[in-house]
PDB file of C-alpha atoms and ligand atoms in Angstrom:
ATOM      1  CA  MET Y   1       0.289  -0.086   0.112  1.00  0.00           C
ATOM      2  CA  THR Y   2       1.677   3.284  -0.581  1.00  0.00           C
ATOM      3  CA  GLU Y   3       2.294   5.398   2.557  1.00  0.00           C
ATOM      4  CA  ARG Y   4       3.529   8.745   4.122  1.00  0.00           C
ATOM      5  CA  THR Y   5       6.205   8.941   6.693  1.00  0.00           C
ATOM      6  CA  PHE Y   6       7.899  11.338   7.779  1.00  0.00           C
ATOM      7  CA  SER Y   7      12.258  11.406   8.087  1.00  0.00           C
ATOM      8  CA  ILE Y   8      14.005  13.997   9.740  1.00  0.00           C
ATOM      9  CA  ILE Y   9      18.352  14.509   8.452  1.00  0.00           C
ATOM     10  CA  LYS Y  10      19.611  14.963  11.835  1.00  0.00           C
ATOM     11  CA  PRO Y  11      22.445  17.973  12.151  1.00  0.00           C
ATOM     12  CA  ASP Y  12      25.449  15.352  12.695  1.00  0.00           C
ATOM     13  CA  ALA Y  13      24.381  14.803   8.604  1.00  0.00           C
ATOM     14  CA  THR Y  14      23.474  18.374   8.045  1.00  0.00           C
ATOM     15  CA  GLN Y  15      26.630  19.518   9.713  1.00  0.00           C
ATOM     16  CA  ARG Y  16      28.947  17.193   7.355  1.00  0.00           C
ATOM     17  CA  ASN Y  17      26.763  17.509   4.032  1.00  0.00           C
ATOM     18  CA  LEU Y  18      25.671  14.278   3.921  1.00  0.00           C
ATOM     19  CA  THR Y  19      21.629  15.994   2.423  1.00  0.00           C
ATOM     20  CA  GLY Y  20      22.792  14.693  -0.975  1.00  0.00           C
ATOM     21  CA  ALA Y  21      23.700  11.049   0.116  1.00  0.00           C
ATOM     22  CA  ILE Y  22      21.266   9.987   2.477  1.00  0.00           C
ATOM     23  CA  ASN Y  23      19.122  11.838  -0.062  1.00  0.00           C
ATOM     24  CA  ALA Y  24      20.190   9.004  -2.774  1.00  0.00           C
ATOM     25  CA  MET Y  25      19.747   6.442  -0.242  1.00  0.00           C
ATOM     26  CA  ILE Y  26      16.216   6.973   0.068  1.00  0.00           C
ATOM     27  CA  GLU Y  27      15.246   7.642  -3.728  1.00  0.00           C
ATOM     28  CA  ALA Y  28      17.126   4.544  -4.327  1.00  0.00           C
ATOM     29  CA  ALA Y  29      14.925   2.141  -1.529  1.00  0.00           C
ATOM     30  CA  GLY Y  30      12.108   3.569  -3.861  1.00  0.00           C
ATOM     31  CA  LEU Y  31      10.592   6.129  -1.566  1.00  0.00           C
ATOM     32  CA  ARG Y  32      10.116   9.515  -3.193  1.00  0.00           C
ATOM     33  CA  ILE Y  33      11.067  13.049  -1.838  1.00  0.00           C
ATOM     34  CA  VAL Y  34       7.374  14.300  -1.450  1.00  0.00           C
ATOM     35  CA  ALA Y  35       7.942  17.545   1.082  1.00  0.00           C
ATOM     36  CA  GLN Y  36      11.090  18.448   2.417  1.00  0.00           C
ATOM     37  CA  ARG Y  37      12.261  21.765   4.875  1.00  0.00           C
ATOM     38  CA  ARG Y  38      15.450  22.812   6.150  1.00  0.00           C
ATOM     39  CA  ILE Y  39      15.247  24.210   9.094  1.00  0.00           C
ATOM     40  CA  LEU Y  40      16.527  24.896  12.815  1.00  0.00           C
ATOM     41  CA  MET Y  41      14.235  23.149  14.972  1.00  0.00           C
ATOM     42  CA  THR Y  42      13.326  25.136  18.289  1.00  0.00           C
ATOM     43  CA  LYS Y  43      13.829  24.252  21.794  1.00  0.00           C
ATOM     44  CA  GLU Y  44      10.406  23.806  22.020  1.00  0.00           C
ATOM     45  CA  GLN Y  45       9.318  21.934  18.545  1.00  0.00           C
ATOM     46  CA  ALA Y  46      12.259  19.382  19.256  1.00  0.00           C
ATOM     47  CA  GLU Y  47      10.852  18.956  22.951  1.00  0.00           C
ATOM     48  CA  ASP Y  48       7.222  18.556  21.998  1.00  0.00           C
ATOM     49  CA  PHE Y  49       8.449  15.748  18.786  1.00  0.00           C
ATOM     50  CA  TYR Y  50      10.305  13.741  21.046  1.00  0.00           C
ATOM     51  CA  ASP Y  51       8.022  14.123  24.185  1.00  0.00           C
ATOM     52  CA  VAL Y  52       7.436  10.219  24.288  1.00  0.00           C
ATOM     53  CA  HIS Y  53      11.359   9.907  25.786  1.00  0.00           C
ATOM     54  CA  ARG Y  54      10.825  12.964  27.913  1.00  0.00           C
ATOM     55  CA  GLU Y  55      11.554  10.605  31.111  1.00  0.00           C
ATOM     56  CA  ARG Y  56      15.001   8.667  29.537  1.00  0.00           C
ATOM     57  CA  PRO Y  57      18.250   9.883  30.254  1.00  0.00           C
ATOM     58  CA  PHE Y  58      19.114  11.574  27.096  1.00  0.00           C
ATOM     59  CA  TYR Y  59      15.852  13.289  26.719  1.00  0.00           C
ATOM     60  CA  GLY Y  60      18.087  17.001  27.387  1.00  0.00           C
ATOM     61  CA  GLU Y  61      21.083  15.884  25.610  1.00  0.00           C
ATOM     62  CA  LEU Y  62      18.598  14.263  22.269  1.00  0.00           C
ATOM     63  CA  VAL Y  63      16.588  18.007  22.475  1.00  0.00           C
ATOM     64  CA  GLU Y  64      20.037  19.886  22.453  1.00  0.00           C
ATOM     65  CA  PHE Y  65      21.413  17.978  19.994  1.00  0.00           C
ATOM     66  CA  MET Y  66      18.478  18.395  17.698  1.00  0.00           C
ATOM     67  CA  THR Y  67      18.371  22.621  18.072  1.00  0.00           C
ATOM     68  CA  SER Y  68      22.270  22.696  17.970  1.00  0.00           C
ATOM     69  CA  ALA Y  69      22.312  22.855  13.615  1.00  0.00           C
ATOM     70  CA  PRO Y  70      19.656  22.767  11.157  1.00  0.00           C
ATOM     71  CA  VAL Y  71      17.733  19.825  10.017  1.00  0.00           C
ATOM     72  CA  VAL Y  72      15.916  18.487   6.960  1.00  0.00           C
ATOM     73  CA  VAL Y  73      12.574  17.765   7.292  1.00  0.00           C
ATOM     74  CA  GLN Y  74      10.799  15.392   4.846  1.00  0.00           C
ATOM     75  CA  VAL Y  75       7.766  13.560   4.124  1.00  0.00           C
ATOM     76  CA  LEU Y  76       8.338  10.340   1.910  1.00  0.00           C
ATOM     77  CA  GLU Y  77       6.065   8.945  -0.231  1.00  0.00           C
ATOM     78  CA  GLY Y  78       5.672   4.882  -2.094  1.00  0.00           C
ATOM     79  CA  PRO Y  79       5.447   1.203  -0.663  1.00  0.00           C
ATOM     80  CA  ASN Y  80       5.204   0.144   2.376  1.00  0.00           C
ATOM     81  CA  ALA Y  81       6.808   4.182   2.982  1.00  0.00           C
ATOM     82  CA  VAL Y  82       6.515   3.626   7.238  1.00  0.00           C
ATOM     83  CA  VAL Y  83       8.872  -0.142   7.302  1.00  0.00           C
ATOM     84  CA  ARG Y  84      10.777   0.613   4.303  1.00  0.00           C
ATOM     85  CA  TYR Y  85      12.181   3.668   5.454  1.00  0.00           C
ATOM     86  CA  ARG Y  86      13.002   1.885   8.918  1.00  0.00           C
ATOM     87  CA  GLU Y  87      14.749  -0.656   7.364  1.00  0.00           C
ATOM     88  CA  VAL Y  88      16.857   1.773   4.818  1.00  0.00           C
ATOM     89  CA  MET Y  89      17.384   3.824   8.234  1.00  0.00           C
ATOM     90  CA  GLY Y  90      19.404   0.343   9.917  1.00  0.00           C
ATOM     91  CA  ALA Y  91      19.631  -0.104  13.758  1.00  0.00           C
ATOM     92  CA  THR Y  92      19.128   3.303  16.167  1.00  0.00           C
ATOM     93  CA  ASN Y  93      23.224   2.504  17.460  1.00  0.00           C
ATOM     94  CA  PRO Y  94      25.374   1.893  14.092  1.00  0.00           C
ATOM     95  CA  ALA Y  95      27.574  -0.690  15.584  1.00  0.00           C
ATOM     96  CA  ASP Y  96      24.059  -3.387  15.265  1.00  0.00           C
ATOM     97  CA  ALA Y  97      22.965  -1.228  11.909  1.00  0.00           C
ATOM     98  CA  ALA Y  98      23.421  -4.064   8.367  1.00  0.00           C
ATOM     99  CA  GLU Y  99      25.189  -3.358   6.009  1.00  0.00           C
ATOM    100  CA  GLY Y 100      24.250  -0.831   3.821  1.00  0.00           C
ATOM    101  CA  THR Y 101      21.747   0.901   5.937  1.00  0.00           C
ATOM    102  CA  ILE Y 102      21.815   4.917   5.959  1.00  0.00           C
ATOM    103  CA  ARG Y 103      23.230   4.684  10.036  1.00  0.00           C
ATOM    104  CA  LYS Y 104      25.470   1.958   8.201  1.00  0.00           C
ATOM    105  CA  ALA Y 105      27.113   5.209   6.326  1.00  0.00           C
ATOM    106  CA  HIS Y 106      26.684   7.506   8.132  1.00  0.00           C
ATOM    107  CA  ALA Y 107      26.193   7.931  11.613  1.00  0.00           C
ATOM    108  CA  LEU Y 108      28.297   8.862  14.324  1.00  0.00           C
ATOM    109  CA  SER Y 109      26.850   7.122  17.503  1.00  0.00           C
ATOM    110  CA  VAL Y 110      23.599   5.995  19.171  1.00  0.00           C
ATOM    111  CA  GLY Y 111      22.825   9.551  19.793  1.00  0.00           C
ATOM    112  CA  GLU Y 112      24.601  11.267  16.419  1.00  0.00           C
ATOM    113  CA  ASN Y 113      22.290   8.591  14.794  1.00  0.00           C
ATOM    114  CA  SER Y 114      22.109  11.163  10.883  1.00  0.00           C
ATOM    115  CA  VAL Y 115      18.033  10.093  10.614  1.00  0.00           C
ATOM    116  CA  HIS Y 116      14.692   9.743  12.133  1.00  0.00           C
ATOM    117  CA  GLY Y 117      11.802   8.138  10.347  1.00  0.00           C
ATOM    118  CA  SER Y 118       8.315   7.466  12.440  1.00  0.00           C
ATOM    119  CA  ASP Y 119       8.013   3.788  13.504  1.00  0.00           C
ATOM    120  CA  SER Y 120       3.661   3.332  12.998  1.00  0.00           C
ATOM    121  CA  LEU Y 121       1.338   4.834  10.404  1.00  0.00           C
ATOM    122  CA  GLU Y 122      -0.172   6.275  12.798  1.00  0.00           C
ATOM    123  CA  ASN Y 123       2.680   8.152  14.348  1.00  0.00           C
ATOM    124  CA  ALA Y 124       3.698   9.545  10.320  1.00  0.00           C
ATOM    125  CA  LYS Y 125       0.680  10.947   9.905  1.00  0.00           C
ATOM    126  CA  ILE Y 126       1.354  13.009  13.944  1.00  0.00           C
ATOM    127  CA  GLU Y 127       4.492  13.947  12.605  1.00  0.00           C
ATOM    128  CA  ILE Y 128       3.552  15.322   9.237  1.00  0.00           C
ATOM    129  CA  ALA Y 129       1.338  17.315  10.540  1.00  0.00           C
ATOM    130  CA  GLN Y 130       3.619  19.111  12.963  1.00  0.00           C
ATOM    131  CA  PHE Y 131       5.991  20.614  10.527  1.00  0.00           C
ATOM    132  CA  PHE Y 132       3.515  20.073   6.789  1.00  0.00           C
ATOM    133  CA  ASP Y 133       1.014  21.124   6.057  1.00  0.00           C
ATOM    134  CA  GLU Y 134      -1.286  19.302   3.424  1.00  0.00           C
ATOM    135  CA  GLY Y 135      -0.772  22.104   0.511  1.00  0.00           C
ATOM    136  CA  ASP Y 136       3.004  21.636   0.635  1.00  0.00           C
ATOM    137  CA  ILE Y 137       3.383  17.985  -0.122  1.00  0.00           C
ATOM    138  CA  VAL Y 138       2.856  17.070  -3.832  1.00  0.00           C
ATOM    139  CA  GLY Y 139       3.023  13.471  -4.619  1.00  0.00           C
TER     140      GLY Y 139
HETATM  141  P1  GTP L   1      14.225   8.300  16.091  1.00  0.00           P
HETATM  142  O1  GTP L   1      13.475   7.881  14.055  1.00  0.00           O
HETATM  143  O2  GTP L   1      15.102   9.027  15.878  1.00  0.00           O
HETATM  144  O3  GTP L   1      13.484   8.428  16.732  1.00  0.00           O
HETATM  145  O4  GTP L   1      15.398   6.502  15.950  1.00  0.00           O
HETATM  146  P2  GTP L   1      14.616   5.209  16.475  1.00  0.00           P
HETATM  147  O5  GTP L   1      13.436   4.935  16.815  1.00  0.00           O
HETATM  148  O6  GTP L   1      15.409   4.143  15.988  1.00  0.00           O
HETATM  149  O7  GTP L   1      15.146   5.416  18.500  1.00  0.00           O
HETATM  150  P3  GTP L   1      14.143   6.065  19.461  1.00  0.00           P
HETATM  151  O8  GTP L   1      12.754   5.821  19.090  1.00  0.00           O
HETATM  152  O9  GTP L   1      14.529   4.433  20.448  1.00  0.00           O
HETATM  153  O10 GTP L   1      15.474   7.652  20.356  1.00  0.00           O
HETATM  154  C1  GTP L   1      15.191   8.154  19.372  1.00  0.00           C
HETATM  155  C2  GTP L   1      16.380   8.897  19.489  1.00  0.00           C
HETATM  156  O11 GTP L   1      16.995   9.185  20.778  1.00  0.00           O
HETATM  157  C3  GTP L   1      17.217   7.955  18.433  1.00  0.00           C
HETATM  158  O12 GTP L   1      17.480   7.910  17.068  1.00  0.00           O
HETATM  159  C4  GTP L   1      18.546   9.250  19.142  1.00  0.00           C
HETATM  160  O13 GTP L   1      18.596  10.661  18.274  1.00  0.00           O
HETATM  161  C5  GTP L   1      18.233   9.432  20.523  1.00  0.00           C
HETATM  162  N1  GTP L   1      18.565   7.801  21.689  1.00  0.00           N
HETATM  163  C6  GTP L   1      17.785   7.400  21.766  1.00  0.00           C
HETATM  164  N2  GTP L   1      18.939   6.322  22.613  1.00  0.00           N
HETATM  165  C7  GTP L   1      19.574   6.761  23.013  1.00  0.00           C
HETATM  166  C8  GTP L   1      21.198   6.566  23.999  1.00  0.00           C
HETATM  167  O14 GTP L   1      21.318   6.255  24.746  1.00  0.00           O
HETATM  168  N3  GTP L   1      22.104   8.154  23.929  1.00  0.00           N
HETATM  169  C9  GTP L   1      21.613   9.101  23.375  1.00  0.00           C
HETATM  170  N4  GTP L   1      22.553  10.190  24.189  1.00  0.00           N
HETATM  171  N5  GTP L   1      20.448   9.765  22.572  1.00  0.00           N
HETATM  172  C10 GTP L   1      19.834   8.862  22.219  1.00  0.00           C
HETATM  173 MG1   MG L   2      12.258   6.324  17.874  1.00  0.00          MG
END
């Protein structure tokens, strides 16, 4: 089924000029970038976005990192986009990520892991709506 998922190219990647290299891996995997914007997240945006992790010990560090430099927020579209993009990203910790994945190729650590992707279709809808108006997504 054709789905949409939400992606973030994180500060560690934008700072190393890896936006194009990561987009090439996304497109090679059969996912189409149907909306994209480079932004500097506010502290409030990062706190809201990662609200589920509020009680975790790394929450402060995570918010600090996500606001430390620009990110690229994206909507990706394609067959089974949510699961497909999780496969393309690889495991959260790059040490565990499979060969050929974005995190294996580019991530620096479990925190600075280059990309975010929604973990369910329900969360994808919520996350997309946090950063895009429906009219800005051209499929
Ligand atoms: P996201 O797609 O970014 O949500 O990654 P994920 O779903 O693979 O991981 P999870 O939702 O469990 O964690 C969200 C993000 O928090 C991760 O991508 C990391 O950037 C960060 N994170 C997770 N665990 C740690 C940790 O132990 N230390 C630090 N510094 N950051 C962490
Ligand atoms: Mg997650």
